[in-house]
Coordinates of C-alpha atoms in Angstrom, one line a residue:
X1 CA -9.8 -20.6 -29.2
X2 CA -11.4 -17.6 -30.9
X3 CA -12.4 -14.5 -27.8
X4 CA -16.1 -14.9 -27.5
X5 CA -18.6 -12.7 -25.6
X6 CA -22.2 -12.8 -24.4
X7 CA -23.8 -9.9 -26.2
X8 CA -26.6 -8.4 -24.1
X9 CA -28.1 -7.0 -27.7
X10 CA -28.4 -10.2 -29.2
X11 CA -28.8 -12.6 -26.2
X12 CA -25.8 -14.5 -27.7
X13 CA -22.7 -15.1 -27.4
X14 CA -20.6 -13.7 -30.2
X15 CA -17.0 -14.1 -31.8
X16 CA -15.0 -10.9 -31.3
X17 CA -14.4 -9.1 -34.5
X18 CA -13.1 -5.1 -33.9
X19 CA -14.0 -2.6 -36.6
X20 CA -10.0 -2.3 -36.8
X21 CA -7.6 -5.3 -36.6
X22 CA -6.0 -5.6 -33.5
X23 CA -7.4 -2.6 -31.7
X24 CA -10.4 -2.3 -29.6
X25 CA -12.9 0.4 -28.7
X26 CA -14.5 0.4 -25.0
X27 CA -16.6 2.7 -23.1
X28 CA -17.7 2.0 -19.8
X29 CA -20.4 4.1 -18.0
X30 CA -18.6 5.5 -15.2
X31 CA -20.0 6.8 -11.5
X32 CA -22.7 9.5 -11.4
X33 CA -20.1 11.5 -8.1
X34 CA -23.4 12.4 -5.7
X35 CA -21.8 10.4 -2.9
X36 CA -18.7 8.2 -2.2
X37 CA -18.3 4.7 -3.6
X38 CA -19.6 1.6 -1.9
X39 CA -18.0 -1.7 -3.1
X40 CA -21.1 -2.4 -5.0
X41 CA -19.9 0.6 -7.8
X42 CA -16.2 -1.5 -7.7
X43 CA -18.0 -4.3 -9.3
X44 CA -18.3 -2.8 -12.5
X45 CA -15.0 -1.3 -12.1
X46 CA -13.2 -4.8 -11.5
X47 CA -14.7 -6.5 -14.2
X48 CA -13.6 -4.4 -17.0
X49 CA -10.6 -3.8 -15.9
X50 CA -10.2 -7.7 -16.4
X51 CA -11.3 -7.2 -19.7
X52 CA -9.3 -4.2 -20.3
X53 CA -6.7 -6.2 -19.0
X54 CA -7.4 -9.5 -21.3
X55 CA -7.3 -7.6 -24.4
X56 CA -3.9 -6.3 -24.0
X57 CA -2.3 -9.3 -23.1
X58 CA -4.0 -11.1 -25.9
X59 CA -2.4 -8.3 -28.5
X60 CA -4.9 -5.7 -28.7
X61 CA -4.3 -2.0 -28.7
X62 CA -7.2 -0.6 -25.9
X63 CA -8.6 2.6 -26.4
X64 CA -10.4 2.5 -23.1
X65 CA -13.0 5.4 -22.1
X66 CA -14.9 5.8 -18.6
X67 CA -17.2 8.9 -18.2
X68 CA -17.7 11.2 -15.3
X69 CA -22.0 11.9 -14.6
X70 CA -20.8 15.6 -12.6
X71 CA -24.3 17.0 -13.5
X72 CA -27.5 15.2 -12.4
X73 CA -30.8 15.1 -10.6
X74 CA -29.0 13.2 -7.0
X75 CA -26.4 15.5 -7.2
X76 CA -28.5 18.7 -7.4
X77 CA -30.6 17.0 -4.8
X78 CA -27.4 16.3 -2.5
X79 CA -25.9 20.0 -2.5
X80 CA -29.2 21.3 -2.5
X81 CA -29.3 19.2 1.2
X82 CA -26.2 20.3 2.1
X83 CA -26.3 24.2 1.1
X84 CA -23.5 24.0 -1.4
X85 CA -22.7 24.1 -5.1
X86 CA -23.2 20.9 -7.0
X87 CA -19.5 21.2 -8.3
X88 CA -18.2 20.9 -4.7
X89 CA -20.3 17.5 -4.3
X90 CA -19.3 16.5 -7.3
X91 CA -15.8 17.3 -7.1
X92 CA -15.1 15.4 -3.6
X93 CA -16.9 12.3 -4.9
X94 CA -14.8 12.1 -7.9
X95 CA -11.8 12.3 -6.1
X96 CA -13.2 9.2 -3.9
X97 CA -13.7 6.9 -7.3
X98 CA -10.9 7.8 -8.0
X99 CA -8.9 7.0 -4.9
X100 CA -11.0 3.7 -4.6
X101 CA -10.2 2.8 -8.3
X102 CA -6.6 2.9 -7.9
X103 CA -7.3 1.2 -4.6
X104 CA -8.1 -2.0 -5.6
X105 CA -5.8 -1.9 -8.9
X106 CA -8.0 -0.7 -12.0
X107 CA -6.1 1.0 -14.6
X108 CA -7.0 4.5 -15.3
X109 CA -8.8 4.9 -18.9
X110 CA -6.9 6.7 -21.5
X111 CA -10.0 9.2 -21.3
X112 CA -12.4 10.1 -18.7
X113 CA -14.7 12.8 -19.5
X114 CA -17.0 14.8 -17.5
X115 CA -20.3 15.5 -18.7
X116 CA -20.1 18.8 -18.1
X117 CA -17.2 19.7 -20.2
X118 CA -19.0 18.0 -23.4
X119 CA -22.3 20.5 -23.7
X120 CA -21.7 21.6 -26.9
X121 CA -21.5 18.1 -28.3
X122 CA -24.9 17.5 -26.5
X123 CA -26.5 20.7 -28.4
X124 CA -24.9 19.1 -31.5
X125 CA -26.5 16.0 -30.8
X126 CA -29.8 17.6 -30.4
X127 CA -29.8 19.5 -33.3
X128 CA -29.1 16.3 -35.3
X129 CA -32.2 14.8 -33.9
X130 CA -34.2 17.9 -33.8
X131 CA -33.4 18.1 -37.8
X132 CA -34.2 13.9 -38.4
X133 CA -37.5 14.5 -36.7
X134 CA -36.8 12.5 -33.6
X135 CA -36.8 14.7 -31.1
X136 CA -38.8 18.3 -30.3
X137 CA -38.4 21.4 -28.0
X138 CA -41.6 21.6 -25.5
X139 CA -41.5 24.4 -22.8
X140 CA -37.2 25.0 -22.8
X141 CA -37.3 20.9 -22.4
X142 CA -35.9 18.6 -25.2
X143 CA -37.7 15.4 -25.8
X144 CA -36.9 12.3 -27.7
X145 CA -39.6 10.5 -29.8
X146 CA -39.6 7.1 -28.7
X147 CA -42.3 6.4 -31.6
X148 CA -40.3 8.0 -34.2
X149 CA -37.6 4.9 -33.4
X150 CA -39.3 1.9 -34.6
X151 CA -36.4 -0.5 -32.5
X152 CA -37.1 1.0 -29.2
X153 CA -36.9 -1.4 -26.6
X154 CA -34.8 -4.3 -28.1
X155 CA -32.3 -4.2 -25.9
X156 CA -33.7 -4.8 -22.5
X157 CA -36.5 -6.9 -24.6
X158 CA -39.8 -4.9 -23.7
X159 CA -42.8 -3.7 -25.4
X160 CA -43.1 0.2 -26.0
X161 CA -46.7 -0.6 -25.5
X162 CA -46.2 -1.8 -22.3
X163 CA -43.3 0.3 -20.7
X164 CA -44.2 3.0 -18.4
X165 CA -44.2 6.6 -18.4
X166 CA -40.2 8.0 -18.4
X167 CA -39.9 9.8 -15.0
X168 CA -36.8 11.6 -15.9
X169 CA -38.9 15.1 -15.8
X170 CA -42.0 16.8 -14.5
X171 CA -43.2 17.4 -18.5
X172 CA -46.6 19.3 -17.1
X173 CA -48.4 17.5 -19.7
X174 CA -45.7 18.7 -22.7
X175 CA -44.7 15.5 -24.3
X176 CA -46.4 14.0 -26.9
X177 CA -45.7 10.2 -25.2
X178 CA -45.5 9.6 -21.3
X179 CA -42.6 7.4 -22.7
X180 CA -40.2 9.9 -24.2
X181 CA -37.4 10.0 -22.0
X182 CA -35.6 14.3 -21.8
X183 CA -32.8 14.7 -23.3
X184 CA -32.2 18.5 -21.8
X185 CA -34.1 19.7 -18.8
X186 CA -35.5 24.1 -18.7
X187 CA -33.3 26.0 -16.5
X188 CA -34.6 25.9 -12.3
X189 CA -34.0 28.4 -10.0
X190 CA -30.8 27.8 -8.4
X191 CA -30.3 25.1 -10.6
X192 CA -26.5 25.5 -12.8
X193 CA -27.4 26.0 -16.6
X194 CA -26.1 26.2 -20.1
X195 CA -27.4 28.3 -23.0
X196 CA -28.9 26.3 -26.3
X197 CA -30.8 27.2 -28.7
X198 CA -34.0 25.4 -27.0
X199 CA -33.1 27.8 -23.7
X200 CA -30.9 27.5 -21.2
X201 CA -31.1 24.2 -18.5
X202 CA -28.8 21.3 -18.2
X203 CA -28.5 17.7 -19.8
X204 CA -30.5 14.7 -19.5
X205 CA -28.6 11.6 -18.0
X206 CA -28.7 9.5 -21.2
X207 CA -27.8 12.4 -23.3
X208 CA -24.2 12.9 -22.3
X209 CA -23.0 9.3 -22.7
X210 CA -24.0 9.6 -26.5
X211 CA -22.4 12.2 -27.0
X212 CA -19.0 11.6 -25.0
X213 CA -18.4 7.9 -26.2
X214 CA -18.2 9.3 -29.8
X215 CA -16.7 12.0 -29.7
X216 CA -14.0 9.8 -28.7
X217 CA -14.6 6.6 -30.0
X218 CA -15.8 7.4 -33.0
X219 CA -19.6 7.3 -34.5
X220 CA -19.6 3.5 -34.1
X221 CA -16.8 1.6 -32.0
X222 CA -16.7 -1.8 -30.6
X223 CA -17.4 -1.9 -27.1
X224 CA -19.5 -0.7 -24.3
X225 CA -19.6 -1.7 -20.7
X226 CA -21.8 -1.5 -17.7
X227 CA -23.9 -2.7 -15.0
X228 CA -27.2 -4.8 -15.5
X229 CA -28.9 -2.1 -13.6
X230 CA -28.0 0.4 -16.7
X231 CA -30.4 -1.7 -19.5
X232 CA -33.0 0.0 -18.9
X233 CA -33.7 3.0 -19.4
X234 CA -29.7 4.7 -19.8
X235 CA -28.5 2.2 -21.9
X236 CA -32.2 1.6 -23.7
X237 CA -32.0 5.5 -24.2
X238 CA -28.3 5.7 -25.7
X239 CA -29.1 3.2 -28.5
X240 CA -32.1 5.0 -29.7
X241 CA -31.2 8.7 -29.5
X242 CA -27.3 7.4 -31.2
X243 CA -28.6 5.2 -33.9
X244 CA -31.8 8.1 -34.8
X245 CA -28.8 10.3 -34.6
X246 CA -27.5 8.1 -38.3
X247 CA -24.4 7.0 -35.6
X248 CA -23.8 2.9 -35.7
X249 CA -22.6 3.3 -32.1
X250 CA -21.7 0.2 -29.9
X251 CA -21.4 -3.3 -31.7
X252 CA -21.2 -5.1 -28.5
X253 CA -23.1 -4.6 -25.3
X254 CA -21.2 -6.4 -22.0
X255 CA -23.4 -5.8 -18.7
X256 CA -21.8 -6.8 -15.1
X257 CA -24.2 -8.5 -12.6
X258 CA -24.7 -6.3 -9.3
X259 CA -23.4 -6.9 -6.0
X260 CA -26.2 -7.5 -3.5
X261 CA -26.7 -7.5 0.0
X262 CA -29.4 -9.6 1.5
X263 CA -31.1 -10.4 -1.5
X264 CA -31.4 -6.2 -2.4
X265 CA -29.1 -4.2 -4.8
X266 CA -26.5 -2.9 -2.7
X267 CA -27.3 0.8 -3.5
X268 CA -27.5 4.1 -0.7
X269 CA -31.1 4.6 -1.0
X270 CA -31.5 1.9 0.8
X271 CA -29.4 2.5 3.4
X272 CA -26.9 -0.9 3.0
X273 CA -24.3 0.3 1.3
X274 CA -20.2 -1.1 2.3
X275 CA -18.1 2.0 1.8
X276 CA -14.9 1.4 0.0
X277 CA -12.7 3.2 2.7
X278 CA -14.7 1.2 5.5
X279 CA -14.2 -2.1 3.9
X280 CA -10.9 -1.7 3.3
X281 CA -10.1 -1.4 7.1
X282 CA -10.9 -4.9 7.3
X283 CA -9.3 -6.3 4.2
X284 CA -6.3 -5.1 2.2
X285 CA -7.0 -4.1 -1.5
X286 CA -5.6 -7.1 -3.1
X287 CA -7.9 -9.1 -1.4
X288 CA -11.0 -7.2 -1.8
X289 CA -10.5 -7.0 -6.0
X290 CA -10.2 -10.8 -5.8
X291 CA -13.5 -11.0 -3.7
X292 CA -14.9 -8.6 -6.3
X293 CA -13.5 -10.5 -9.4
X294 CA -13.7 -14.4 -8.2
X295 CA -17.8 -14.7 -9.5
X296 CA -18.3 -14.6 -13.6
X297 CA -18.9 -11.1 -14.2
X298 CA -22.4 -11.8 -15.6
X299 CA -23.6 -13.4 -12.4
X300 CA -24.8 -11.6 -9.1
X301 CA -22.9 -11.7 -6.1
X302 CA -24.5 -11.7 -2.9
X303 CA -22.6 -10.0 -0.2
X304 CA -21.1 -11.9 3.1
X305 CA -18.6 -11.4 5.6
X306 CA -18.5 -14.8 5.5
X307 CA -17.9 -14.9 1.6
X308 CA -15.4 -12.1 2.0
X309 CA -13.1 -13.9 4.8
X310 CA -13.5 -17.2 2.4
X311 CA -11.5 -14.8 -0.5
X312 CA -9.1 -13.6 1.7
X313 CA -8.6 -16.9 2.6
X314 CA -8.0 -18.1 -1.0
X315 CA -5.8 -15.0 -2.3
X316 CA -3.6 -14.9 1.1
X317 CA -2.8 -19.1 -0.2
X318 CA -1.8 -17.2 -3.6
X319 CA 0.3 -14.8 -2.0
X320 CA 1.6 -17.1 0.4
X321 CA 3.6 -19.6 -2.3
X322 CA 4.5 -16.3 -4.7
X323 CA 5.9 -14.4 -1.3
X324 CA 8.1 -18.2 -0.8
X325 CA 8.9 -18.8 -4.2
X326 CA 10.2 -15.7 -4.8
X327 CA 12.5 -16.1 -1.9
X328 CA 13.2 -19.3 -2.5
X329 CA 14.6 -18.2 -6.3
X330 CA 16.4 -15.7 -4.7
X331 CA 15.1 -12.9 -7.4
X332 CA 14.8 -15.4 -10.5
X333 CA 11.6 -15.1 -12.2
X334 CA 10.8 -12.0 -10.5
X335 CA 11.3 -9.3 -12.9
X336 CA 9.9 -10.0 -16.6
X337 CA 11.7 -6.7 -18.0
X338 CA 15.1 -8.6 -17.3
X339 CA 14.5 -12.6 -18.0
X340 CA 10.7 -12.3 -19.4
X341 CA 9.8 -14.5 -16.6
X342 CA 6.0 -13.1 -17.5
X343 CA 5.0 -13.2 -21.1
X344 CA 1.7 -14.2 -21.8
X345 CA 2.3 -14.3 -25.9
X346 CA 4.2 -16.9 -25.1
X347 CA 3.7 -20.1 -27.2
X348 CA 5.7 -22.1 -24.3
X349 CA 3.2 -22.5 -21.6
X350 CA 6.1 -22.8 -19.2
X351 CA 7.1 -19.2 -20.3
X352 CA 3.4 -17.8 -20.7
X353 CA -0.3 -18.6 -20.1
X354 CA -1.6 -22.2 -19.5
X355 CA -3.8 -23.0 -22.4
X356 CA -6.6 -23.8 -19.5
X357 CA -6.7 -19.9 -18.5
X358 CA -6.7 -18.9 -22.1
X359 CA -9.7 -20.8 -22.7
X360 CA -11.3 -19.9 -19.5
X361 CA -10.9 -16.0 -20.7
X362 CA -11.5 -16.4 -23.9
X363 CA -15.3 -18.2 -23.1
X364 CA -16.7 -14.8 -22.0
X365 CA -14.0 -14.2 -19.6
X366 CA -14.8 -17.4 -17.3
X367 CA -12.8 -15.7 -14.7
X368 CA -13.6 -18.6 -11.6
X369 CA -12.7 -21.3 -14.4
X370 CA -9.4 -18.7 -14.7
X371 CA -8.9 -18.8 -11.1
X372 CA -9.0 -23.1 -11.2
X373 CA -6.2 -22.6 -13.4
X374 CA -4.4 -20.1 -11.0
X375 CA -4.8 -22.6 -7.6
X376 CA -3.7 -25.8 -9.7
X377 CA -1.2 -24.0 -10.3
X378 CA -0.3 -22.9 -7.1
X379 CA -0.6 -26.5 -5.5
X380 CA 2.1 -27.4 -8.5
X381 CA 4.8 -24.4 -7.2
X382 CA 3.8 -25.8 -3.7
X383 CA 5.1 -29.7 -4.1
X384 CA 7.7 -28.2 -6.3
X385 CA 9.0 -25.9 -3.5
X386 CA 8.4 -29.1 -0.8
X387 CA 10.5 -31.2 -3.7
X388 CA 13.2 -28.7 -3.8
X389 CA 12.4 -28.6 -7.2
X390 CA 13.8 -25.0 -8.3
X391 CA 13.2 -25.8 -11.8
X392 CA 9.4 -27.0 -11.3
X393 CA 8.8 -23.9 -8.8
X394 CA 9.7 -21.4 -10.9
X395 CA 7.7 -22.3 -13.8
X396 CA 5.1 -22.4 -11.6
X397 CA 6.0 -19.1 -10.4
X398 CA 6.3 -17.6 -14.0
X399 CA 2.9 -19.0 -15.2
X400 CA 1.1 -18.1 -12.1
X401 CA 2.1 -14.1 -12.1
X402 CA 1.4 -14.2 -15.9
X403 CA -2.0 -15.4 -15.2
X404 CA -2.5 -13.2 -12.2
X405 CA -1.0 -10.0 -14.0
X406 CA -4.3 -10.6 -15.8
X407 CA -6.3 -10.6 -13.1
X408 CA -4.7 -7.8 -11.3
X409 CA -3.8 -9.8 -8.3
X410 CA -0.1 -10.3 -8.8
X411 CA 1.2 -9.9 -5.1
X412 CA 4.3 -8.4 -6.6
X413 CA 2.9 -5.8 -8.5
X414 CA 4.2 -2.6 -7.3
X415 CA 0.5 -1.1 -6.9
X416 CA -0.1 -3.8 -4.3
X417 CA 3.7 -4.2 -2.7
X418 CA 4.1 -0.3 -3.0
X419 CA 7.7 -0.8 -4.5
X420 CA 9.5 -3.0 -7.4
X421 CA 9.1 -6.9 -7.3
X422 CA 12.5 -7.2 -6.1
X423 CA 12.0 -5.1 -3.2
X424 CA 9.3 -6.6 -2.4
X425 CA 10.8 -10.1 -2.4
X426 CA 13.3 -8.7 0.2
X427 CA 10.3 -7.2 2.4
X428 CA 9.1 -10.5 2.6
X429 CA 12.4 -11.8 3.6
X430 CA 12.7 -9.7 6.4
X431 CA 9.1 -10.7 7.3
X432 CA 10.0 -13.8 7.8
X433 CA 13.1 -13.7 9.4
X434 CA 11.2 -11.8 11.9
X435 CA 8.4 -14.7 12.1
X436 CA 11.0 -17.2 12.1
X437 CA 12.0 -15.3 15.5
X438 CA 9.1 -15.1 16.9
X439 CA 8.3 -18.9 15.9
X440 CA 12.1 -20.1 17.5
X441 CA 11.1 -17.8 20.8
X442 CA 7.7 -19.9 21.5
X443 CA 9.7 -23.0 20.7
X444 CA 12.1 -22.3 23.3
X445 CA 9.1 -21.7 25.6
X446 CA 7.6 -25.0 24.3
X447 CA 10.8 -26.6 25.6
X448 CA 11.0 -25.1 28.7
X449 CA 7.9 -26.2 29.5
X450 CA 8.5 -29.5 28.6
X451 CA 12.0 -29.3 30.6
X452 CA 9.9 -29.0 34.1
X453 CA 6.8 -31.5 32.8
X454 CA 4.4 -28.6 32.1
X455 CA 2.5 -30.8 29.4
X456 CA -0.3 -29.2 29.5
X457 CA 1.4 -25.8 28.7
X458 CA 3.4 -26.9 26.4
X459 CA 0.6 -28.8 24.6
X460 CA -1.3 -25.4 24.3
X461 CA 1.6 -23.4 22.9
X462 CA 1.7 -26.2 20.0
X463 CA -1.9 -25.7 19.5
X464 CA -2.0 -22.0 19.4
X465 CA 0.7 -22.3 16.8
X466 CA -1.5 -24.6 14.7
X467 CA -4.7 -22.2 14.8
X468 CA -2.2 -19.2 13.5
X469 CA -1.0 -21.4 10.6
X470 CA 2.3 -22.1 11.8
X471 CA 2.9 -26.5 11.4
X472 CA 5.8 -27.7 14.2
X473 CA 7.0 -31.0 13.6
X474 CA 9.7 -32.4 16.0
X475 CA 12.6 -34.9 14.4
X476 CA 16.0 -35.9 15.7
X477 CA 17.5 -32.6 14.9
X478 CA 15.0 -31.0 16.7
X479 CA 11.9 -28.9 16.0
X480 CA 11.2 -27.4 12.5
X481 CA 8.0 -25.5 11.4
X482 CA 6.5 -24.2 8.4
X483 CA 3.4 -21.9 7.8
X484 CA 0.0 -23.8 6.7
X485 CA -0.2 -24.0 2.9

């Protein structure tokens, strides 16, 4: 099946065709740094790297871009509040992305630009649309003529006639429509600013992501990225000032549904955001990116502690027959540089991707469709393993780390095991060696209990091993347990 997505531009979903065989394009709108992440900004972060991560197994060559915003009205408004420079605010938030990115296992972009560093192609930009007659200078502020671009509004679907005023400046009366959004704002006291020929003062918000994405995407390129929340006005804005411009710009518009708490965006003006670093002292990374990743990326996902113990619930089951079958193969399987235990090219599904995931991705990446695949899998390496079926369990194991390698939740990937897969497989040995300890120590307890007629004790020490996953069934050669599948 042909890679389709739902294009936000044409309300469709399209066939994937890049502008260059077998390489791909993609900018994502990255964090504006006025204030650390919440899990609600790792949404967007998640998703595409799934995509990212999609398009390179299927073959492509990913040119992947993510902007830095280190120059904006709520970061001004932040130092201003904390009687320091807006490059120090901007400078410890981008550090937090950053840390919270690799957190929860996205890939790093090839280029991330700060808007900052890319003034002169904003003055460039300017000058082009200055020149075309789609934008003008009024009072050290630079305009753009929503009028003057006949398709304005097409992407989020509205009526110029019936938008409201742009209230991205305090104009004082000096544009010529209540609708034309700044594309550079007059110096302010205080205020950081650059010199143009319109005087000096700083970007507009939609301004620099024109100007960054080509720059080093190229005038048109193939894919840009971003939250439903971005429609309207930023990503509204980008079309018109790059295609007035004479730029062809993005030929596919991919927008994540937002993470929501209560029936709200999750955002910090409202005063509900989930930090990153105090989420994560609840739940390990691996099984926060798989709470984050387990809804199609087009749908909204309501936040729950509830929800959140259900997907550490359903990755720990994941990680519990990779962590057994690894140990159970005694290394085979584990590393794809030396057998090519994970090839998802791979014609033979036993060697590669089950031709269920591959469709699941390939419809608009139909990640919970994905994840069916993954736990049918999963229940396969588990009667396999129960079978001792080493054969059955590690193709299991070999299509089920192909498909999560994907996904990013491979629990032998040495971002989440913090060493090589075969390491890891010996970690978890000694994990349960020690567990298998412990278990045979409240045995023997067990017994004695049973040994003077304590029932009732020894009753209760069965049961508290059942509510901590641990299964203890007594035959003729005496006890045996296993953990809870």
């Amino acid at each position: 099946m042909t890679l389709q997505f739902h294009d936000t531009a044409t309300r469709t979903v399209r066939e994937f065709a890049p502008i260059t065989p077998g390489e791909v394009s993609v900018y994502l709108c990255g964090a504006t740094v006025q204030a650390p992440p919440h899990i609600g900004h790792l949404r967007s972060a998640v998703c595409f790297d799934v995509l990212i991560r999609w398009l390179q197994a299927i073959g492509y060559r990913v040119t992947f871009c993510r902007n830095v915003t280190d120059i904006e009205d709520k970061i001004l408004r932040t130092a201003h509040a904390e009687g320091v420079p807006p490059w120090i605010v901007a400078e410890r938030n981008e550090r937090a992305f950053t840390w919270a990115y690799d957190a929860v296992g996205c890939r790093p972009p090839d280029i991330e630009p700060r808007a900052t560093g890319h003034i002169p192609e904003m003055i460039v930009l300017m000058r082009r649309l200055i020149e075309g007659d789609h934008a003008y200078a009024a009072g050290g502020d630079v305009y753009f003529d929503v009028r003057s671009y006949p398709e304005y509004g097409a992407l989020s679907g509205q009526l110029l006639d019936q938008m409201r005023p742009a209230e991205d400046s305090d104009d004082a009366g000096l544009k010529r429509d209540p609708r034309d959004f700044a594309l550079w704002k007059a110096a302010k006291p205080g205020e950081p600013y650059w010199e143009t020929p319109w005087g000096p003062g700083r970007p507009g918000w939609h301004l620099e992501c024109s100007a960054m994405s080509t720059k080093y995407l190229g005038p048109t390129f193939d894919i840009h990225c971003g939250g439903m929340d971005l429609i309207f006005p930023h990503h509204e804005n980008e079309i018109a000032q790059s295609r007035a411009a004479g730029d062809g710009f993005a030929r596919y518009w991919l927008h994540n549904g937002l993470l929501g708490l209560a029936g709200e965006k999750m955002s910090k003006s409202l005063g509900n955001s989930l930090l990153v670093t105090d989420v994560l002292t609840r739940v390990r990374p691996a099984e926060l990116r798989y709470y984050l990743v387990q809804a199609h990326y087009r749908s909204m996902l309501e936040f729950s502690e509830e929800a959140l113990d259900e997907a550490v619930a359903a990755y720990q089951r994941i990680e519990r027959f990779v962590l057994r079958a690894a140990e159970a193969l005694d290394g085979l399987g584990l590393d794809p540089a030396v057998d090519g235990a994970v090839d998802p090219a791979a014609d033979d599904e036993t060697e590669g991707l089950p031709t269920s995931f591959r469709s699941a991705m390939n419809e608009d990446l139909a990640v919970p469709a994905a994840l069916a695949a993954v736990h049918a899998c999963v229940r396969d390496g588990n009667q396999a393993l129960a079978a001792s079926d080493k054969a059955g369990a590690r193709a299991s194991l070999v299509r089920l780390r192909a498909m999560l390698d994907v996904l990013g939740l491979d629990p032998l990937a040495p971002n989440w095991s913090g060493t090589s897969a075969g390491a890891a497989a010996g970690s978890a040995e000694r994990l349960r060696q020690v567990v298998g300890s412990l278990v045979k120590l409240t045995l023997d307890q067990r017994d004695a209990a049973r040994a003077r007629r304590d029932y009732a004790t020894a009753d209760a020490i069965r049961d508290g091993l059942e509510e901590i996953g641990v299964i203890v069934e007594d035959t003729s050669q005496g006890p045996r347990w296993e953990l809870k599948r």
